[in-house]
Coordinates of C-alpha atoms in Angstrom, one line a residue:
X1 CA 98.9 19.6 -44.0
X2 CA 98.0 22.2 -41.3
X3 CA 94.3 22.1 -40.6
X4 CA 94.3 24.8 -37.9
X5 CA 92.0 27.9 -38.4
X6 CA 94.1 31.0 -39.2
X7 CA 94.6 33.3 -36.2
X8 CA 93.0 36.2 -38.0
X9 CA 89.7 34.4 -38.4
X10 CA 89.6 33.7 -34.6
X11 CA 90.1 37.3 -33.9
X12 CA 87.4 38.3 -36.3
X13 CA 85.0 35.9 -34.8
X14 CA 85.8 37.0 -31.3
X15 CA 85.4 40.7 -32.3
X16 CA 82.1 40.0 -33.9
X17 CA 80.9 38.3 -30.7
X18 CA 82.0 41.3 -28.7
X19 CA 80.1 43.6 -31.0
X20 CA 76.9 41.6 -30.5
X21 CA 77.4 41.5 -26.8
X22 CA 77.7 45.3 -26.5
X23 CA 74.7 45.8 -28.8
X24 CA 72.5 43.7 -26.5
X25 CA 74.0 45.1 -23.3
X26 CA 73.0 48.6 -24.6
X27 CA 69.6 47.3 -25.4
X28 CA 69.1 45.8 -22.0
X29 CA 70.1 49.0 -20.3
X30 CA 67.7 51.0 -22.5
X31 CA 64.8 48.6 -21.9
X32 CA 65.4 48.4 -18.1
X33 CA 65.8 52.2 -17.8
X34 CA 62.7 53.0 -20.0
X35 CA 60.7 50.5 -18.0
X36 CA 61.6 52.3 -14.8
X37 CA 60.6 55.6 -16.5
X38 CA 57.3 54.0 -17.4
X39 CA 56.7 53.2 -13.7
X40 CA 57.1 56.9 -13.0
X41 CA 55.1 58.4 -15.9
X42 CA 52.3 55.8 -15.6
X43 CA 52.2 55.9 -11.8
X44 CA 48.9 56.6 -10.1
X45 CA 48.3 56.3 -6.3
X46 CA 44.6 55.5 -6.8
X47 CA 43.0 52.1 -6.3
X48 CA 42.1 50.4 -9.5
X49 CA 39.7 47.5 -10.2
X50 CA 40.5 44.5 -8.0
X51 CA 42.4 46.6 -5.5
X52 CA 39.1 48.0 -4.3
X53 CA 38.1 44.5 -3.0
X54 CA 41.2 44.6 -0.8
X55 CA 39.6 47.3 1.3
X56 CA 37.0 44.9 2.6
X57 CA 39.8 42.3 3.2
X58 CA 41.9 44.8 5.1
X59 CA 39.0 45.8 7.2
X60 CA 37.9 42.2 7.9
X61 CA 41.4 40.8 8.4
X62 CA 42.5 43.6 10.8
X63 CA 39.4 42.8 12.9
X64 CA 40.7 39.2 13.4
X65 CA 38.8 37.4 10.6
X66 CA 41.5 35.0 9.3
X67 CA 39.0 33.4 7.0
X68 CA 39.2 36.5 4.8
X69 CA 42.7 35.5 3.9
X70 CA 41.5 32.2 2.5
X71 CA 38.3 33.5 0.8
X72 CA 38.2 33.1 -3.0
X73 CA 38.9 36.0 -5.3
X74 CA 37.1 34.9 -8.5
X75 CA 38.6 31.5 -9.2
X76 CA 41.8 32.2 -7.2
X77 CA 43.0 32.2 -3.6
X78 CA 45.4 35.1 -3.6
X79 CA 46.9 34.6 -0.2
X80 CA 50.3 36.2 -0.9
X81 CA 48.8 39.2 -2.6
X82 CA 46.4 39.8 0.3
X83 CA 49.2 39.5 2.8
X84 CA 51.3 42.0 0.8
X85 CA 48.3 44.4 0.8
X86 CA 47.9 44.1 4.5
X87 CA 51.6 44.6 5.1
X88 CA 51.5 47.7 2.9
X89 CA 48.5 48.9 5.0
X90 CA 50.4 48.4 8.3
X91 CA 53.6 50.1 7.0
X92 CA 52.5 52.7 4.5
X93 CA 48.7 53.1 5.1
X94 CA 47.8 51.7 1.7
X95 CA 50.3 53.7 -0.4
X96 CA 50.6 51.5 -3.6
X97 CA 54.2 52.7 -4.5
X98 CA 56.0 50.0 -2.5
X99 CA 53.9 47.3 -4.1
X100 CA 54.7 48.7 -7.6
X101 CA 58.4 48.8 -6.7
X102 CA 58.0 45.1 -5.6
X103 CA 56.7 44.3 -9.1
X104 CA 60.0 45.5 -10.6
X105 CA 62.0 43.6 -8.0
X106 CA 60.1 40.4 -8.9
X107 CA 60.9 40.9 -12.6
X108 CA 64.6 41.5 -11.6
X109 CA 64.5 38.1 -9.8
X110 CA 63.0 36.5 -12.9
X111 CA 66.0 37.8 -14.9
X112 CA 68.4 36.4 -12.2
X113 CA 66.9 32.9 -12.2
X114 CA 66.5 32.8 -16.0
X115 CA 70.2 33.8 -16.4
X116 CA 71.2 31.2 -13.8
X117 CA 69.4 28.6 -15.7
X118 CA 71.0 29.8 -19.0
X119 CA 74.4 29.2 -17.5
X120 CA 73.4 25.5 -16.9
X121 CA 72.9 25.2 -20.7
X122 CA 76.5 26.2 -21.4
X123 CA 75.3 28.2 -24.5
X124 CA 78.1 30.0 -26.3
X125 CA 75.8 33.0 -27.0
X126 CA 77.2 35.5 -24.4
X127 CA 74.5 38.1 -25.2
X128 CA 71.6 36.0 -24.1
X129 CA 71.4 37.4 -20.5
X130 CA 71.1 40.9 -22.0
X131 CA 68.5 39.6 -24.4
X132 CA 66.5 38.1 -21.5
X133 CA 66.6 41.3 -19.5
X134 CA 65.2 43.3 -22.5
X135 CA 62.4 40.8 -23.0
X136 CA 61.4 40.5 -19.4
X137 CA 61.2 44.3 -19.0
X138 CA 59.2 44.7 -22.3
X139 CA 56.5 47.3 -21.8
X140 CA 53.7 45.4 -23.4
X141 CA 53.1 44.0 -19.9
X142 CA 52.6 47.6 -18.6
X143 CA 49.5 46.7 -16.7
X144 CA 51.4 44.4 -14.5
X145 CA 54.2 46.9 -13.9
X146 CA 52.0 49.9 -13.0
X147 CA 49.3 48.1 -11.0
X148 CA 50.0 47.3 -7.4
X149 CA 47.6 44.3 -7.4
X150 CA 49.6 42.4 -10.0
X151 CA 52.4 41.1 -7.8
X152 CA 50.5 37.8 -8.0
X153 CA 51.0 37.7 -11.8
X154 CA 54.8 37.9 -11.4
X155 CA 54.9 35.6 -8.3
X156 CA 52.8 32.8 -9.8
X157 CA 55.3 32.4 -12.7
X158 CA 58.5 33.2 -10.8
X159 CA 57.8 30.8 -8.0
X160 CA 56.9 28.1 -10.4
X161 CA 60.2 28.4 -12.2
X162 CA 62.2 28.6 -9.0
X163 CA 60.5 25.4 -7.7
X164 CA 61.3 23.5 -10.9
X165 CA 64.8 24.9 -11.0
X166 CA 65.6 24.1 -7.4
X167 CA 64.3 20.6 -7.8
X168 CA 66.7 20.2 -10.7
X169 CA 69.6 21.6 -8.5
X170 CA 68.7 19.1 -5.8
X171 CA 70.1 16.3 -8.0
X172 CA 73.7 17.6 -7.7
X173 CA 76.0 16.8 -4.8
X174 CA 76.3 20.3 -3.5
X175 CA 73.5 21.4 -1.2
X176 CA 71.1 18.8 -2.6
X177 CA 69.0 18.6 0.6
X178 CA 68.8 22.3 0.9
X179 CA 67.6 22.7 -2.7
X180 CA 65.0 20.0 -2.4
X181 CA 63.5 21.5 0.8
X182 CA 63.5 25.0 -0.9
X183 CA 61.8 23.6 -4.0
X184 CA 59.1 22.0 -1.8
X185 CA 58.5 25.3 0.2
X186 CA 58.4 27.4 -3.0
X187 CA 56.0 24.8 -4.6
X188 CA 53.6 25.1 -1.6
X189 CA 53.8 28.9 -1.7
X190 CA 52.9 28.9 -5.4
X191 CA 49.4 27.6 -4.5
X192 CA 48.8 30.9 -2.6
X193 CA 49.5 33.1 -5.7
X194 CA 46.8 32.3 -8.2
X195 CA 44.7 29.2 -9.2
X196 CA 47.3 27.9 -11.6
X197 CA 49.8 27.8 -8.7
X198 CA 48.3 24.6 -7.5
X199 CA 49.8 22.8 -10.6
X200 CA 53.4 23.5 -9.5
X201 CA 53.7 20.6 -7.1
X202 CA 52.0 18.1 -9.5
X203 CA 54.4 19.2 -12.2
X204 CA 57.3 18.8 -9.9
X205 CA 56.1 15.2 -9.4
X206 CA 56.1 14.9 -13.2
X207 CA 59.6 16.3 -13.4
X208 CA 60.7 13.8 -10.7
X209 CA 59.5 10.9 -12.9
X210 CA 61.2 12.3 -16.0
X211 CA 64.5 13.2 -14.3
X212 CA 64.5 10.1 -12.0
X213 CA 65.1 12.1 -8.8
X214 CA 64.5 9.1 -6.5
X215 CA 61.4 7.3 -5.1
X216 CA 61.6 8.9 -1.7
X217 CA 61.5 12.5 -3.2
X218 CA 58.8 11.5 -5.6
X219 CA 56.6 10.1 -2.9
X220 CA 57.1 13.3 -0.8
X221 CA 56.1 15.5 -3.7
X222 CA 53.1 13.4 -4.6
X223 CA 51.8 13.4 -1.1
X224 CA 52.1 17.2 -0.8
X225 CA 50.5 17.6 -4.2
X226 CA 47.4 15.7 -3.1
X227 CA 47.3 17.5 0.2
X228 CA 47.6 21.0 -1.3
X229 CA 44.9 20.2 -4.0
X230 CA 42.6 18.9 -1.3
X231 CA 43.1 22.0 0.9
X232 CA 42.7 24.4 -2.1
X233 CA 39.5 22.9 -3.3
X234 CA 37.9 22.5 0.1
X235 CA 34.8 24.6 0.2
X236 CA 35.7 25.9 -3.3
X237 CA 32.9 27.4 -5.5
X238 CA 33.0 26.5 -9.2
X239 CA 31.2 28.5 -11.8
X240 CA 28.8 26.2 -13.7
X241 CA 28.1 29.0 -16.2
X242 CA 31.8 29.0 -17.2
X243 CA 32.0 25.2 -17.6
X244 CA 28.8 25.2 -19.6
X245 CA 30.1 27.9 -22.0
X246 CA 33.3 25.8 -22.5
X247 CA 31.4 22.7 -23.7
X248 CA 29.4 24.7 -26.2
X249 CA 32.4 26.6 -27.6
X250 CA 35.4 24.3 -27.9
X251 CA 36.6 26.1 -31.0
X252 CA 36.7 29.4 -29.2
X253 CA 38.6 27.7 -26.4
X254 CA 41.3 26.6 -28.8
X255 CA 41.5 29.9 -30.6
X256 CA 41.8 31.7 -27.3
X257 CA 44.8 29.6 -26.4
X258 CA 46.6 30.3 -29.7
X259 CA 46.1 34.1 -29.3
X260 CA 47.1 33.9 -25.6
X261 CA 50.4 32.2 -26.5
X262 CA 51.1 34.6 -29.3
X263 CA 50.2 37.7 -27.2
X264 CA 53.5 39.6 -27.4
X265 CA 53.4 39.5 -31.2
X266 CA 50.1 41.3 -31.2
X267 CA 52.0 44.3 -29.9
X268 CA 55.0 43.8 -32.1
X269 CA 53.0 43.7 -35.3
X270 CA 52.2 47.1 -37.0
X271 CA 48.6 46.0 -37.6
X272 CA 48.0 44.8 -34.0
X273 CA 46.1 41.8 -35.4
X274 CA 44.6 38.9 -33.5
X275 CA 45.4 36.8 -36.6
X276 CA 49.1 37.4 -36.1
X277 CA 48.9 36.6 -32.4
X278 CA 47.1 33.4 -33.2
X279 CA 49.7 32.5 -35.9
X280 CA 52.6 32.9 -33.5
X281 CA 50.7 31.0 -30.9
X282 CA 50.7 28.1 -33.3
X283 CA 54.4 28.7 -34.1
X284 CA 55.1 28.6 -30.4
X285 CA 53.5 25.2 -29.9
X286 CA 55.2 23.8 -33.0
X287 CA 58.7 25.0 -31.9
X288 CA 58.0 23.7 -28.4
X289 CA 57.0 20.2 -29.7
X290 CA 60.0 20.2 -32.0
X291 CA 62.4 21.1 -29.2
X292 CA 60.9 18.4 -27.0
X293 CA 61.4 15.8 -29.7
X294 CA 65.1 16.8 -30.0
X295 CA 65.6 16.8 -26.2
X296 CA 64.0 13.3 -26.0
X297 CA 66.0 11.8 -28.8
X298 CA 69.4 13.4 -28.0
X299 CA 69.4 12.8 -24.2
X300 CA 70.0 16.5 -23.4
X301 CA 70.9 17.8 -19.9
X302 CA 68.1 17.7 -17.3
X303 CA 67.9 21.5 -17.3
X304 CA 66.0 21.2 -20.5
X305 CA 63.4 19.1 -18.6
X306 CA 62.9 22.1 -16.4
X307 CA 62.3 24.3 -19.4
X308 CA 59.9 21.7 -20.8
X309 CA 57.9 21.6 -17.5
X310 CA 57.8 25.4 -17.2
X311 CA 56.5 25.9 -20.7
X312 CA 54.0 23.1 -20.2
X313 CA 52.9 25.0 -17.0
X314 CA 52.3 28.1 -19.1
X315 CA 50.3 26.1 -21.6
X316 CA 48.1 24.8 -18.7
X317 CA 47.7 28.3 -17.5
X318 CA 46.6 29.5 -21.0
X319 CA 44.0 26.7 -21.0
X320 CA 42.6 27.6 -17.6
X321 CA 42.5 31.3 -18.5
X322 CA 40.7 30.4 -21.7
X323 CA 38.0 28.5 -19.7
X324 CA 37.5 31.5 -17.4
X325 CA 37.8 34.4 -19.8
X326 CA 36.8 33.3 -23.4
X327 CA 33.1 34.2 -22.7
X328 CA 34.3 37.9 -22.7
X329 CA 35.7 37.5 -26.2
X330 CA 39.0 36.3 -27.7
X331 CA 40.4 39.9 -27.5
X332 CA 40.7 39.3 -23.8
X333 CA 43.7 37.1 -24.6
X334 CA 45.8 40.0 -25.8
X335 CA 45.4 42.0 -22.5
X336 CA 48.6 43.6 -21.3
X337 CA 48.6 41.5 -18.1
X338 CA 48.7 38.2 -20.1
X339 CA 51.9 39.3 -21.8
X340 CA 54.0 38.4 -18.7
X341 CA 53.5 34.6 -18.7
X342 CA 53.8 34.4 -22.5
X343 CA 57.0 36.5 -22.6
X344 CA 58.5 34.2 -19.9
X345 CA 57.5 31.1 -21.9
X346 CA 59.0 32.5 -25.2
X347 CA 62.2 33.3 -23.3
X348 CA 62.5 29.7 -22.1
X349 CA 61.6 28.4 -25.5
X350 CA 64.4 30.6 -26.8
X351 CA 66.9 29.0 -24.4
X352 CA 65.7 25.5 -25.5
X353 CA 65.9 26.2 -29.2
X354 CA 69.2 28.0 -29.1
X355 CA 70.9 25.4 -26.9
X356 CA 74.6 24.5 -27.2
X357 CA 73.8 21.4 -29.4
X358 CA 71.2 23.2 -31.5
X359 CA 73.5 26.1 -32.3
X360 CA 76.0 23.7 -33.8
X361 CA 73.3 22.9 -36.4
X362 CA 71.8 26.4 -36.7
X363 CA 73.9 29.2 -38.3
X364 CA 75.2 31.3 -35.4
X365 CA 74.8 34.5 -37.4
X366 CA 71.2 33.6 -38.0
X367 CA 70.7 33.4 -34.2
X368 CA 72.2 36.9 -33.8
X369 CA 70.1 38.4 -36.6
X370 CA 66.8 36.9 -35.2
X371 CA 67.6 38.2 -31.7
X372 CA 68.4 41.7 -33.0
X373 CA 65.2 41.8 -35.1
X374 CA 63.2 41.0 -32.0
X375 CA 64.8 43.8 -30.0
X376 CA 64.3 46.3 -32.8
X377 CA 60.6 45.3 -33.1
X378 CA 60.1 45.7 -29.3
X379 CA 61.7 49.1 -29.0
X380 CA 58.8 51.3 -30.3
X381 CA 56.6 49.8 -27.6
X382 CA 59.2 50.6 -25.0
X383 CA 59.1 54.3 -26.0
X384 CA 55.5 54.4 -24.8
X385 CA 56.9 54.7 -21.3
X386 CA 57.8 58.3 -22.1
X387 CA 54.2 59.5 -22.4
X388 CA 51.6 60.1 -19.7
X389 CA 48.7 57.7 -20.6
X390 CA 45.1 58.9 -20.8
X391 CA 44.2 56.2 -18.2
X392 CA 45.8 58.5 -15.5
X393 CA 43.2 61.2 -16.1
X394 CA 40.4 58.6 -16.3
X395 CA 41.4 57.3 -12.9
X396 CA 41.6 60.8 -11.5
X397 CA 38.2 61.9 -12.6
X398 CA 36.6 58.6 -11.5
X399 CA 38.2 58.8 -8.1
X400 CA 37.2 62.4 -7.8
X401 CA 33.6 61.5 -8.5
X402 CA 33.6 58.8 -5.8
X403 CA 35.1 61.1 -3.1
X404 CA 32.6 63.8 -4.1
X405 CA 29.7 61.4 -3.9
X406 CA 28.8 61.9 -7.6
X407 CA 27.2 58.9 -9.2
X408 CA 28.9 59.1 -12.6
X409 CA 28.8 55.4 -13.6
X410 CA 30.3 56.0 -17.0
X411 CA 33.6 57.2 -15.5
X412 CA 33.5 55.3 -12.2
X413 CA 33.4 52.0 -14.1
X414 CA 36.9 52.8 -15.4
X415 CA 38.3 51.9 -11.9
X416 CA 35.6 49.9 -10.2
X417 CA 33.7 46.8 -11.4
X418 CA 30.1 48.1 -11.1
X419 CA 28.6 44.7 -12.1
X420 CA 29.7 43.2 -8.7
X421 CA 28.3 43.6 -5.2
X422 CA 31.0 46.2 -4.4
X423 CA 29.7 49.7 -3.7
X424 CA 32.5 52.2 -4.4
X425 CA 31.0 54.9 -2.2
X426 CA 30.7 52.6 0.8
X427 CA 34.2 51.2 0.1
X428 CA 35.6 54.7 0.1
X429 CA 34.0 55.5 3.4
X430 CA 35.4 52.2 4.8
X431 CA 38.9 53.1 3.4
X432 CA 38.7 56.5 5.2
X433 CA 37.9 54.9 8.5
X434 CA 40.9 52.7 8.0
X435 CA 42.9 55.8 7.2
X436 CA 44.1 54.6 3.9
X437 CA 46.4 57.3 2.6
X438 CA 44.9 58.1 -0.8
X439 CA 41.3 58.3 0.6
X440 CA 42.3 60.7 3.4
X441 CA 44.8 63.1 1.7
X442 CA 46.0 64.3 -1.6
X443 CA 44.8 66.7 -4.3
X444 CA 41.6 64.9 -5.1
X445 CA 40.6 64.6 -1.5
X446 CA 41.2 68.3 -1.0
X447 CA 39.1 69.1 -4.0
X448 CA 36.2 66.9 -2.9
X449 CA 36.2 68.4 0.6
X450 CA 35.8 72.0 -0.9
X451 CA 32.5 71.2 -2.7
X452 CA 29.7 73.5 -1.5
X453 CA 32.1 75.6 0.6
X454 CA 32.6 79.3 0.5
X455 CA 36.0 80.5 -0.9
X456 CA 37.0 84.1 -0.7
X457 CA 39.6 85.0 -3.4
X458 CA 41.6 88.2 -3.0
X459 CA 41.5 90.2 -6.2
X460 CA 45.0 91.4 -5.6
X461 CA 46.5 87.9 -5.4
X462 CA 44.6 86.3 -8.3
X463 CA 45.2 86.8 -11.9
X464 CA 43.7 85.9 -15.3
X465 CA 44.8 82.7 -17.1
X466 CA 43.9 81.2 -20.4
X467 CA 41.2 78.6 -20.7
X468 CA 37.9 77.6 -22.2
X469 CA 34.9 75.6 -21.1
X470 CA 34.0 73.4 -24.1
X471 CA 31.4 70.9 -22.9
X472 CA 28.7 70.7 -20.2
X473 CA 26.9 67.4 -20.3
X474 CA 24.2 66.1 -17.9
X475 CA 25.0 62.9 -16.0
X476 CA 22.2 60.3 -16.6
X477 CA 22.9 58.5 -13.2
X478 CA 23.1 61.7 -11.1
X479 CA 20.5 64.5 -11.6
X480 CA 22.4 67.0 -9.5
X481 CA 25.6 67.2 -11.5
X482 CA 26.9 67.8 -15.0
X483 CA 30.2 66.6 -16.5
X484 CA 32.4 69.4 -17.9
X485 CA 35.4 69.5 -20.3
X486 CA 37.7 72.2 -21.5
X487 CA 41.3 73.4 -21.0
X488 CA 43.1 75.6 -18.5
X489 CA 46.6 77.0 -19.1
X490 CA 48.8 79.1 -16.9
X491 CA 52.2 79.8 -18.4
X492 CA 53.8 80.1 -14.9
X493 CA 53.7 76.3 -14.4
X494 CA 54.1 73.1 -16.3
X495 CA 52.9 71.1 -13.4
X496 CA 50.1 68.6 -14.2
X497 CA 47.6 67.6 -13.0
X498 CA 46.3 70.9 -11.6
X499 CA 43.2 70.8 -9.3
X500 CA 40.6 73.4 -10.3
X501 CA 37.8 74.8 -8.2
X502 CA 34.7 76.1 -10.0
X503 CA 33.2 79.1 -8.3
X504 CA 29.9 80.9 -8.8
X505 CA 29.4 84.7 -8.6
X506 CA 29.1 84.4 -4.8
X507 CA 32.4 82.6 -4.5
X508 CA 30.8 79.3 -3.6
X509 CA 32.4 76.2 -4.8
X510 CA 29.9 74.7 -7.2
X511 CA 32.2 72.2 -9.0
X512 CA 35.6 70.6 -9.2
X513 CA 37.9 69.7 -12.1
X514 CA 41.4 68.5 -12.7
X515 CA 43.8 69.0 -15.6
X516 CA 46.0 66.4 -17.3
X517 CA 44.1 65.5 -20.4
X518 CA 46.4 65.5 -23.5
X519 CA 45.5 68.5 -25.7
X520 CA 48.0 68.6 -28.7
X521 CA 45.6 71.1 -30.4
X522 CA 46.0 73.6 -27.5
X523 CA 49.7 73.0 -27.4
X524 CA 50.1 73.8 -31.1
X525 CA 48.0 76.9 -30.9
X526 CA 48.9 78.4 -27.5
X527 CA 52.2 76.9 -26.2
X528 CA 53.9 73.5 -26.3
X529 CA 53.9 73.5 -22.5
X530 CA 50.1 73.3 -22.7
X531 CA 50.1 69.7 -23.9
X532 CA 48.3 68.4 -20.8
X533 CA 46.2 71.4 -20.2
X534 CA 42.9 69.7 -20.9
X535 CA 40.6 69.3 -17.9
X536 CA 37.6 67.2 -16.9
X537 CA 35.3 67.7 -13.9
X538 CA 31.9 68.2 -12.4
X539 CA 29.6 71.2 -12.1
X540 CA 26.5 71.4 -9.9
X541 CA 23.4 71.9 -12.0
X542 CA 22.2 74.8 -9.8
X543 CA 25.2 76.9 -11.1
X544 CA 24.1 79.5 -13.7
X545 CA 25.6 82.7 -15.0
X546 CA 29.3 83.5 -14.8
X547 CA 31.5 81.0 -13.2
X548 CA 35.3 80.9 -12.5
X549 CA 37.7 78.0 -13.0
X550 CA 40.2 78.8 -10.3
X551 CA 43.6 77.1 -9.6
X552 CA 44.6 77.3 -5.9
X553 CA 48.2 76.3 -6.8
X554 CA 48.8 79.1 -9.4
X555 CA 46.1 81.5 -8.0
X556 CA 44.8 82.2 -11.5
X557 CA 41.5 81.7 -13.2
X558 CA 39.4 82.1 -16.3
X559 CA 35.7 82.9 -16.5
X560 CA 33.0 81.2 -18.4
X561 CA 29.2 81.4 -18.7
X562 CA 26.6 78.6 -18.2
X563 CA 22.9 78.7 -18.7

């Protein structure tokens, strides 16, 4: 009796595989393209939160103070990030665009090494590389893509995986010494990314024991692990407050870890629920333990030990993050920046679970359906890249306040940690002395320089535009200025943001504002092009009577009255 499978069935199976491949390839191209679009629409050249502290570092390090490179940044020693900032200062005068481009390159490298590792599994699922690209460029981690400071967040996980993977490759005959040396170098560099980077070498030692790489290599890794740990913690300052909070809130510590590990599903769920994130965090740990049991019993290839070590590394990171951040609330665990490590961990778990041997037990069609469902669930979040976020305007108005010397703490705290010793006004002056690009030029700098100046406007060249001053509110922390809101629309341009000068009856600049606030109500009433016509700004309290909101770019204005 002929037991061969009919030729037609093989063709159908092959055709189905091809269809799935093209579906996921299309998805990967869409996710990657939209992610790049997001980098453009969400781009802001202005310093944000931790980036402000790099001003003091650049000033100190450029003066020859090498200790500034080693100084703690919270619980971290961010040596590589500081060096990148300093290099950006030397080459581009503090323009954040190259560092943001670097973030995308680092994600691309993550895709490369994850796909390389996938090839080692000999999985029959050809669409997996495309699936990995879609996941790794998922926009729920937007904060890490659009923030120049976050290269460390990509580096700490990418370098860890490379170190583990190269150590695995050092067990083969081809280039074994080269791979071992590279794994050691990358492991050492990992300690200069974030605090969790110090665990890379110890976990490489753990891998060495499990994979039996040889006593000589294990001793070298162990020696370097102890040395790096000693150097890292030399003159290290621990927070007793953080440790005390941990011992009193063990339950919160565990809950934070669950939510952290389920972070991506917070964004995938329609309800954006912490409960859903926590549930999937538990699912993650359960699947991880299940996969580990299978690998241990079935004597799988050593590449799966690499996967195990990397996921264990992410679990350690979630625990350390929980210790340092849970006092600010469990909702901290679903921050956009924490999506990066958890996405990477879920991708590796995916590779473990849908291994060649597991697929023989699990219905292949079920694997495809689950993968498609995940892609479909992620896609609406990816479409957020098409819209200009409100955070851009918040950054603009806060930066404008700092450059203009206006103490508007409510807005300034959107880009600067005001509960630290950092003074944003002094930092801005220092940045200008260093000739950092965004503090010395640009629309906001030009606006701030014109405050209190006399501006003569030719009546022949200026024309009336549409607009309305809707709110004038005193600033509690600055008695000289009021915060203003409204909208300004000139049909001759769709360019946003537009800088606006506020002039009194004597043509003196008594305030500044900038458009870019989303106003769908104005768009529906006036013109669809007026979607971002909303403005925010500052008006000096001495201004009374008729004032003009004037756009130097369009040479148009509208008038309003203040009492």
